[in-house]
Amino acid sequence: MRRGVFAGSAVAVLMLTAACGSGDNSAGKGDSVQPVGDSKQAGSGYDGYGGGSGAVPAADAIKNGPAGELKVKATTELGATVTDSAGFTLYRFDKDTPKPPKSNCEGDCATAWPAVSADDASAGEGIDKSLLGSVDRADGTKQLTLAGWPVYRYAKDTKAGDTLGEGVGGTWHVLAPDGKPAKAGGAGSGSGADPSAGGGAGEDAPAGEAGGGQEKAQADPVGVNRNTKLGAILTDAEGRTLYRFDKDSAWPMKTNCLGACLNTWKPAKAVDKELVKGIPAELVGTFKRPDGTEQLTIDCWPMYTFAGDKEAGDINGQGKQGTWFAVSDKGKKVTATG
């Protein structure tokens, strides 16, 4: 009997060990501008992003089709925004470039952010038709551009009017009619500083559309930023890079960042794992710090943000003291240098 109880306890310990820190416990082609016209359909993928967690909209057939006549939609949170003819919100990516137009969203990125086809696109009231154009993507399809910026939809926008993509990763923004990021107070044009190509921080807080009974959209509590140097790394709801500390422990969970360390490395707040998308939910957990506060853990490692990261998307903490590292969308330490 005692041996049976012991065996059961051993199995439970092994299961917990396997769930925490498993296997990781060590301390494009040129694009050219084209006039809008006939083209192959761009951006038909809608399978979600990072593990297939994205919602598959009932309106796929509409969202995957041509943009049709672009519309201007006024919102309280973001001012004037641009939608396709079916009312789905259109977006731009700060890591693209408008001069010359070029898309830097390929592969998995293009699944989450389908490129809008230039085919049959036209400017509706409030949009200068001279701002419309197209760009040849690496796969040969023609993508719509607005003021030179490649145009996208967001796979997780499940109905017309959704703006769930606003602020994702600090680099994705709803389009204003002039091609800039939509911004409240923009006098109907979404005026706001136009982030430089390849820029890091976005200027707008994640926000939803006012009216229509829709609640204000919130950024994912844990996001994925596809950094050009580090690959797919995790961020908090504000787009700040998340780090782990080699001197911490995943099993048993323990922090060694105390006292003065906390002036530089801020414990990431615990989140509701049910709201996390884009990474396996089983990676997300919490840890009670010595002061009683709850800290986010990924694969059982306590997570932190770096005080030296001034803007969303910054990776200034990567490799600090040889002990601080960003974390991949698989929950593993990223050792590449920034």
Coordinates of C-alpha atoms in Angstrom, one line a residue:
M1 CA 0.0 0.0 0.0
R2 CA 2.8 2.4 0.9
R3 CA 4.6 1.6 -2.3
G4 CA 1.4 2.4 -4.3
V5 CA 1.1 5.8 -2.6
F6 CA 4.8 6.5 -3.2
A7 CA 4.5 5.5 -6.8
G8 CA 1.5 7.8 -7.3
S9 CA 3.3 10.7 -5.7
A10 CA 6.3 10.1 -7.9
V11 CA 4.2 10.2 -11.0
A12 CA 2.6 13.5 -9.9
V13 CA 6.0 15.0 -9.4
L14 CA 7.2 13.8 -12.8
M15 CA 4.1 15.4 -14.4
L16 CA 4.7 18.7 -12.8
T17 CA 8.4 18.6 -13.7
A18 CA 7.5 17.9 -17.3
A19 CA 5.1 20.8 -17.4
C20 CA 7.6 23.3 -16.0
G21 CA 10.7 24.4 -17.9
S22 CA 10.8 21.2 -19.8
G23 CA 14.0 20.8 -21.7
D24 CA 15.1 24.4 -20.9
N25 CA 16.3 24.7 -17.4
S26 CA 19.7 26.1 -18.1
A27 CA 20.8 29.2 -15.9
G28 CA 12.3 39.8 -50.0
K29 CA 12.3 40.4 -53.4
G30 CA 12.2 44.0 -54.7
D31 CA 8.7 45.5 -54.9
S32 CA 7.6 48.0 -57.5
V33 CA 4.6 50.4 -57.5
Q34 CA 1.8 49.5 -59.9
P35 CA -1.5 51.3 -60.7
V36 CA -4.5 49.6 -59.2
G37 CA -6.0 47.2 -61.7
D38 CA -6.4 43.5 -62.4
S39 CA -4.2 41.3 -60.3
K40 CA -4.0 37.8 -58.7
Q41 CA -5.8 37.6 -55.4
A42 CA -3.5 38.5 -52.5
G43 CA -3.8 37.4 -48.9
S44 CA -6.2 34.5 -48.8
G45 CA -4.8 32.8 -45.7
Y46 CA -6.9 33.0 -42.5
D47 CA -5.7 30.1 -40.4
G48 CA -4.7 32.1 -37.3
Y49 CA -1.2 33.0 -36.0
G50 CA 1.3 31.1 -33.9
G51 CA -0.5 27.8 -33.2
G52 CA -3.7 28.3 -35.1
S53 CA -5.4 30.1 -32.2
G54 CA -6.9 32.9 -34.4
A55 CA -10.6 32.9 -34.8
V56 CA -11.9 31.8 -38.2
P57 CA -14.5 34.3 -39.2
A58 CA -17.9 33.4 -40.6
A59 CA -17.3 36.1 -43.1
D60 CA -14.2 34.6 -44.7
A61 CA -15.6 34.8 -48.2
I62 CA -16.1 38.5 -47.8
K63 CA -12.9 39.3 -46.1
N64 CA -10.8 37.3 -48.6
G65 CA -12.3 39.1 -51.5
P66 CA -11.3 42.3 -53.2
A67 CA -11.5 45.5 -51.1
G68 CA -14.0 47.1 -53.4
E69 CA -14.7 50.8 -52.7
L70 CA -12.8 51.9 -49.6
K71 CA -14.8 53.8 -47.0
V72 CA -14.0 56.3 -44.3
K73 CA -15.5 55.4 -40.9
A74 CA -15.5 57.9 -38.0
T75 CA -14.8 56.5 -34.5
T76 CA -14.5 58.1 -31.1
E77 CA -11.3 56.2 -30.2
L78 CA -9.3 56.5 -33.4
G79 CA -10.9 59.3 -35.4
A80 CA -11.3 58.6 -39.1
T81 CA -10.5 55.0 -40.1
V82 CA -10.5 53.2 -43.4
T83 CA -12.5 50.0 -44.2
D84 CA -13.1 47.9 -47.2
S85 CA -16.5 47.9 -48.9
A86 CA -17.8 45.2 -46.5
G87 CA -16.8 47.4 -43.4
F88 CA -13.7 45.4 -42.4
T89 CA -10.9 47.5 -40.9
L90 CA -7.8 48.0 -42.9
Y91 CA -4.3 48.2 -41.4
R92 CA -0.7 49.2 -42.0
F93 CA 2.6 47.7 -40.6
D94 CA 5.3 50.0 -39.3
K95 CA 8.0 47.7 -40.5
D96 CA 6.9 48.1 -44.1
T97 CA 8.1 51.1 -46.2
P98 CA 6.1 53.5 -48.4
K99 CA 9.0 55.0 -50.4
P100 CA 9.5 52.7 -52.2
P101 CA 6.5 50.6 -51.2
K102 CA 7.6 47.3 -49.7
S103 CA 5.9 44.6 -47.6
N104 CA 7.9 43.0 -44.8
C105 CA 5.0 40.7 -43.8
E106 CA 5.5 37.2 -45.2
G107 CA 5.0 33.6 -44.1
D108 CA 3.2 33.3 -40.7
C109 CA 2.8 37.0 -40.6
A110 CA 0.8 37.0 -43.8
T111 CA -1.5 34.4 -42.3
A112 CA -2.4 36.7 -39.4
W113 CA -2.4 39.8 -41.6
P114 CA -3.7 38.9 -45.0
A115 CA -2.6 41.3 -47.7
V116 CA -5.4 43.2 -49.4
S117 CA -5.6 42.6 -53.1
A118 CA -5.3 45.6 -55.3
D119 CA -7.9 44.1 -57.7
D120 CA -11.0 46.2 -58.0
A121 CA -10.0 48.6 -55.2
S122 CA -11.3 52.1 -55.6
A123 CA -11.4 55.3 -53.4
G124 CA -14.7 56.2 -51.8
E125 CA -15.8 59.5 -50.4
G126 CA -13.1 61.1 -48.2
I127 CA -10.2 59.2 -49.7
D128 CA -8.0 60.8 -52.4
K129 CA -7.9 58.3 -55.3
S130 CA -4.4 59.4 -56.1
L131 CA -3.2 57.8 -52.9
L132 CA -4.2 54.4 -54.1
G133 CA -1.6 52.1 -55.7
S134 CA -0.3 48.6 -55.6
V135 CA 2.9 46.8 -54.9
D136 CA 4.2 43.5 -56.2
R137 CA 4.6 41.0 -53.3
A138 CA 7.3 38.4 -53.2
D139 CA 4.8 35.7 -54.3
G140 CA 3.8 37.7 -57.4
T141 CA 0.5 39.0 -56.2
K142 CA -0.4 42.7 -56.2
Q143 CA -1.2 44.2 -52.8
L144 CA -3.1 47.4 -52.4
T145 CA -1.2 50.4 -51.1
L146 CA -2.5 53.7 -49.5
A147 CA -0.1 56.6 -49.7
G148 CA 2.6 54.0 -50.4
W149 CA 1.8 51.8 -47.4
P150 CA 0.8 48.2 -48.1
V151 CA -2.7 47.5 -46.8
Y152 CA -3.8 44.5 -44.7
R153 CA -6.8 43.0 -42.9
Y154 CA -6.5 41.2 -39.5
A155 CA -7.5 37.6 -39.2
K156 CA -8.9 38.1 -35.7
D157 CA -11.3 40.8 -36.8
T158 CA -14.4 38.5 -37.0
K159 CA -16.9 41.1 -38.1
A160 CA -17.2 44.5 -39.8
G161 CA -16.1 47.3 -37.5
D162 CA -13.7 45.2 -35.3
T163 CA -10.4 46.9 -34.6
L164 CA -8.7 44.1 -32.7
G165 CA -5.4 44.6 -34.6
E166 CA -4.8 48.2 -33.4
G167 CA -1.5 48.4 -31.5
V168 CA -0.6 44.7 -31.9
G169 CA 3.1 44.3 -31.3
G170 CA 3.4 48.1 -31.2
T171 CA 3.7 48.0 -35.0
W172 CA 0.3 47.4 -36.4
H173 CA -2.2 50.3 -36.8
V174 CA -5.6 51.1 -38.2
L175 CA -5.2 53.2 -41.4
A176 CA -6.4 56.8 -41.6
P177 CA -7.6 58.1 -45.0
D178 CA -4.2 59.8 -45.6
G179 CA -2.2 56.5 -45.0
K180 CA -1.0 57.5 -41.5
P181 CA -2.0 55.6 -38.3
A182 CA -5.5 56.5 -37.3
K183 CA -5.5 58.7 -34.2
A184 CA -8.3 60.4 -32.3
G185 CA -8.1 64.2 -32.6
G186 CA -6.8 63.9 -36.2
A187 CA -9.4 66.3 -37.6
G188 CA -10.9 63.5 -39.6
S189 CA -7.7 62.6 -41.3
G190 CA -6.0 60.4 -38.6
S191 CA -3.1 62.9 -38.4
G192 CA -0.3 61.8 -36.3
A193 CA 3.4 61.4 -36.6
D194 CA 4.2 58.9 -39.3
P195 CA 6.5 56.3 -37.8
S196 CA 9.7 55.9 -39.9
A197 CA 10.1 52.7 -41.8
G198 CA 11.1 49.8 -39.7
G199 CA 10.1 51.7 -36.6
G200 CA 9.6 50.2 -33.2
A201 CA 6.9 51.9 -31.1
G202 CA 3.5 52.6 -32.3
E203 CA 1.9 55.8 -31.1
D204 CA -1.6 54.6 -30.5
A205 CA -2.9 52.6 -27.5
P206 CA -4.9 49.5 -28.5
A207 CA -8.5 50.6 -28.9
G208 CA -11.8 49.4 -30.2
E209 CA -14.4 51.1 -32.3
A210 CA -17.0 53.2 -30.5
G211 CA -20.6 52.6 -31.0
G212 CA -22.5 49.5 -32.4
G213 CA -22.5 48.0 -28.9
Q214 CA -18.9 46.8 -29.3
E215 CA -16.7 46.8 -26.3
K216 CA -13.4 48.5 -26.3
A217 CA -10.8 46.0 -27.7
Q218 CA -7.9 45.2 -25.6
A219 CA -4.4 44.1 -26.7
D220 CA -3.5 40.5 -26.1
P221 CA -2.1 40.2 -22.6
V222 CA 0.9 38.3 -24.1
G223 CA 1.8 39.2 -27.7
V224 CA 4.3 38.0 -30.3
N225 CA 6.6 40.4 -31.9
R226 CA 8.4 39.2 -35.0
N227 CA 11.7 40.9 -34.4
T228 CA 14.1 41.1 -37.4
K229 CA 17.1 40.1 -35.3
L230 CA 15.6 37.8 -32.6
G231 CA 12.7 36.2 -34.5
A232 CA 9.3 35.6 -32.8
I233 CA 9.6 36.9 -29.2
L234 CA 7.0 37.6 -26.5
T235 CA 5.8 41.0 -25.4
D236 CA 3.4 42.3 -22.8
A237 CA 0.1 44.0 -23.5
E238 CA 1.9 47.3 -24.2
G239 CA 4.3 45.7 -26.7
R240 CA 7.3 45.7 -24.3
T241 CA 9.7 42.8 -24.7
L242 CA 9.5 40.1 -22.0
Y243 CA 12.7 38.7 -20.6
R244 CA 13.8 35.8 -18.3
F245 CA 16.7 35.7 -15.9
D246 CA 19.2 32.8 -15.9
K247 CA 19.7 33.1 -12.2
D248 CA 16.0 32.4 -11.6
S249 CA 14.7 28.8 -11.5
A250 CA 11.8 27.2 -13.3
W251 CA 11.6 24.1 -11.1
P252 CA 11.1 24.9 -8.4
M253 CA 9.9 28.4 -9.5
K254 CA 12.1 30.9 -7.8
T255 CA 13.2 34.5 -8.4
N256 CA 16.7 35.9 -7.7
C257 CA 15.8 39.4 -8.9
L258 CA 15.3 41.2 -5.6
G259 CA 16.2 44.6 -4.1
A260 CA 18.2 46.8 -6.5
C261 CA 17.6 44.4 -9.4
L262 CA 14.0 45.5 -9.4
N263 CA 15.0 49.1 -10.3
T264 CA 16.0 47.8 -13.7
W265 CA 13.9 44.7 -14.2
K266 CA 10.2 45.0 -13.6
P267 CA 8.2 41.8 -12.8
A268 CA 5.6 41.3 -15.5
K269 CA 2.1 41.2 -14.2
A270 CA 0.2 38.0 -14.1
V271 CA -2.5 37.5 -16.8
D272 CA -5.6 35.4 -17.4
K273 CA -4.2 32.5 -19.5
E274 CA -7.7 32.1 -21.0
L275 CA -7.2 35.4 -22.8
V276 CA -3.8 34.6 -24.3
K277 CA -3.7 33.9 -28.0
G278 CA -0.9 33.1 -30.3
I279 CA 1.1 30.9 -27.9
P280 CA 0.1 27.6 -26.2
A281 CA -2.0 28.4 -23.1
E282 CA -0.2 25.7 -21.1
L283 CA 3.0 27.8 -21.2
V284 CA 1.3 30.6 -19.3
G285 CA 1.4 30.6 -15.5
T286 CA 1.9 32.7 -12.4
F287 CA 4.4 32.9 -9.6
K288 CA 3.9 34.5 -6.1
R289 CA 6.9 36.7 -5.4
P290 CA 8.3 37.1 -1.8
D291 CA 6.3 40.3 -1.4
G292 CA 3.1 38.5 -2.2
T293 CA 2.5 40.0 -5.7
E294 CA 1.7 37.7 -8.7
Q295 CA 4.2 37.6 -11.5
L296 CA 3.7 36.2 -15.0
T297 CA 5.6 33.0 -15.9
I298 CA 6.2 31.5 -19.3
D299 CA 7.2 27.8 -19.2
C300 CA 7.5 28.3 -15.5
W301 CA 10.2 31.0 -15.8
P302 CA 9.3 34.4 -14.2
M303 CA 9.0 37.2 -16.8
Y304 CA 10.3 40.7 -16.6
T305 CA 10.4 43.9 -18.6
F306 CA 13.5 46.1 -18.9
A307 CA 13.6 49.7 -17.8
G308 CA 16.1 50.4 -20.6
D309 CA 13.4 49.6 -23.2
K310 CA 11.9 53.0 -23.9
E311 CA 9.5 52.0 -26.7
A312 CA 7.4 49.0 -27.7
G313 CA 9.5 46.5 -29.6
D314 CA 12.9 47.6 -28.1
I315 CA 15.2 44.7 -27.2
N316 CA 17.9 46.6 -25.2
G317 CA 17.8 44.1 -22.4
Q318 CA 18.8 41.2 -24.7
G319 CA 22.0 39.5 -23.4
K320 CA 22.5 41.9 -20.5
Q321 CA 25.2 40.6 -18.1
G322 CA 25.0 37.4 -20.1
T323 CA 21.9 36.4 -18.0
W324 CA 18.9 38.2 -19.4
F325 CA 17.2 36.9 -22.5
A326 CA 14.1 37.4 -24.6
V327 CA 11.7 34.5 -24.8
S328 CA 10.4 32.8 -28.0
D329 CA 6.8 32.1 -28.9
K330 CA 7.6 28.5 -27.9
G331 CA 8.6 29.6 -24.4
K332 CA 12.3 29.1 -24.9
K333 CA 15.2 31.4 -24.2
V334 CA 16.4 33.3 -27.2
T335 CA 20.2 33.5 -27.3
A336 CA 20.6 35.5 -30.5
T337 CA 22.1 38.9 -30.1
G338 CA 20.3 42.1 -30.8

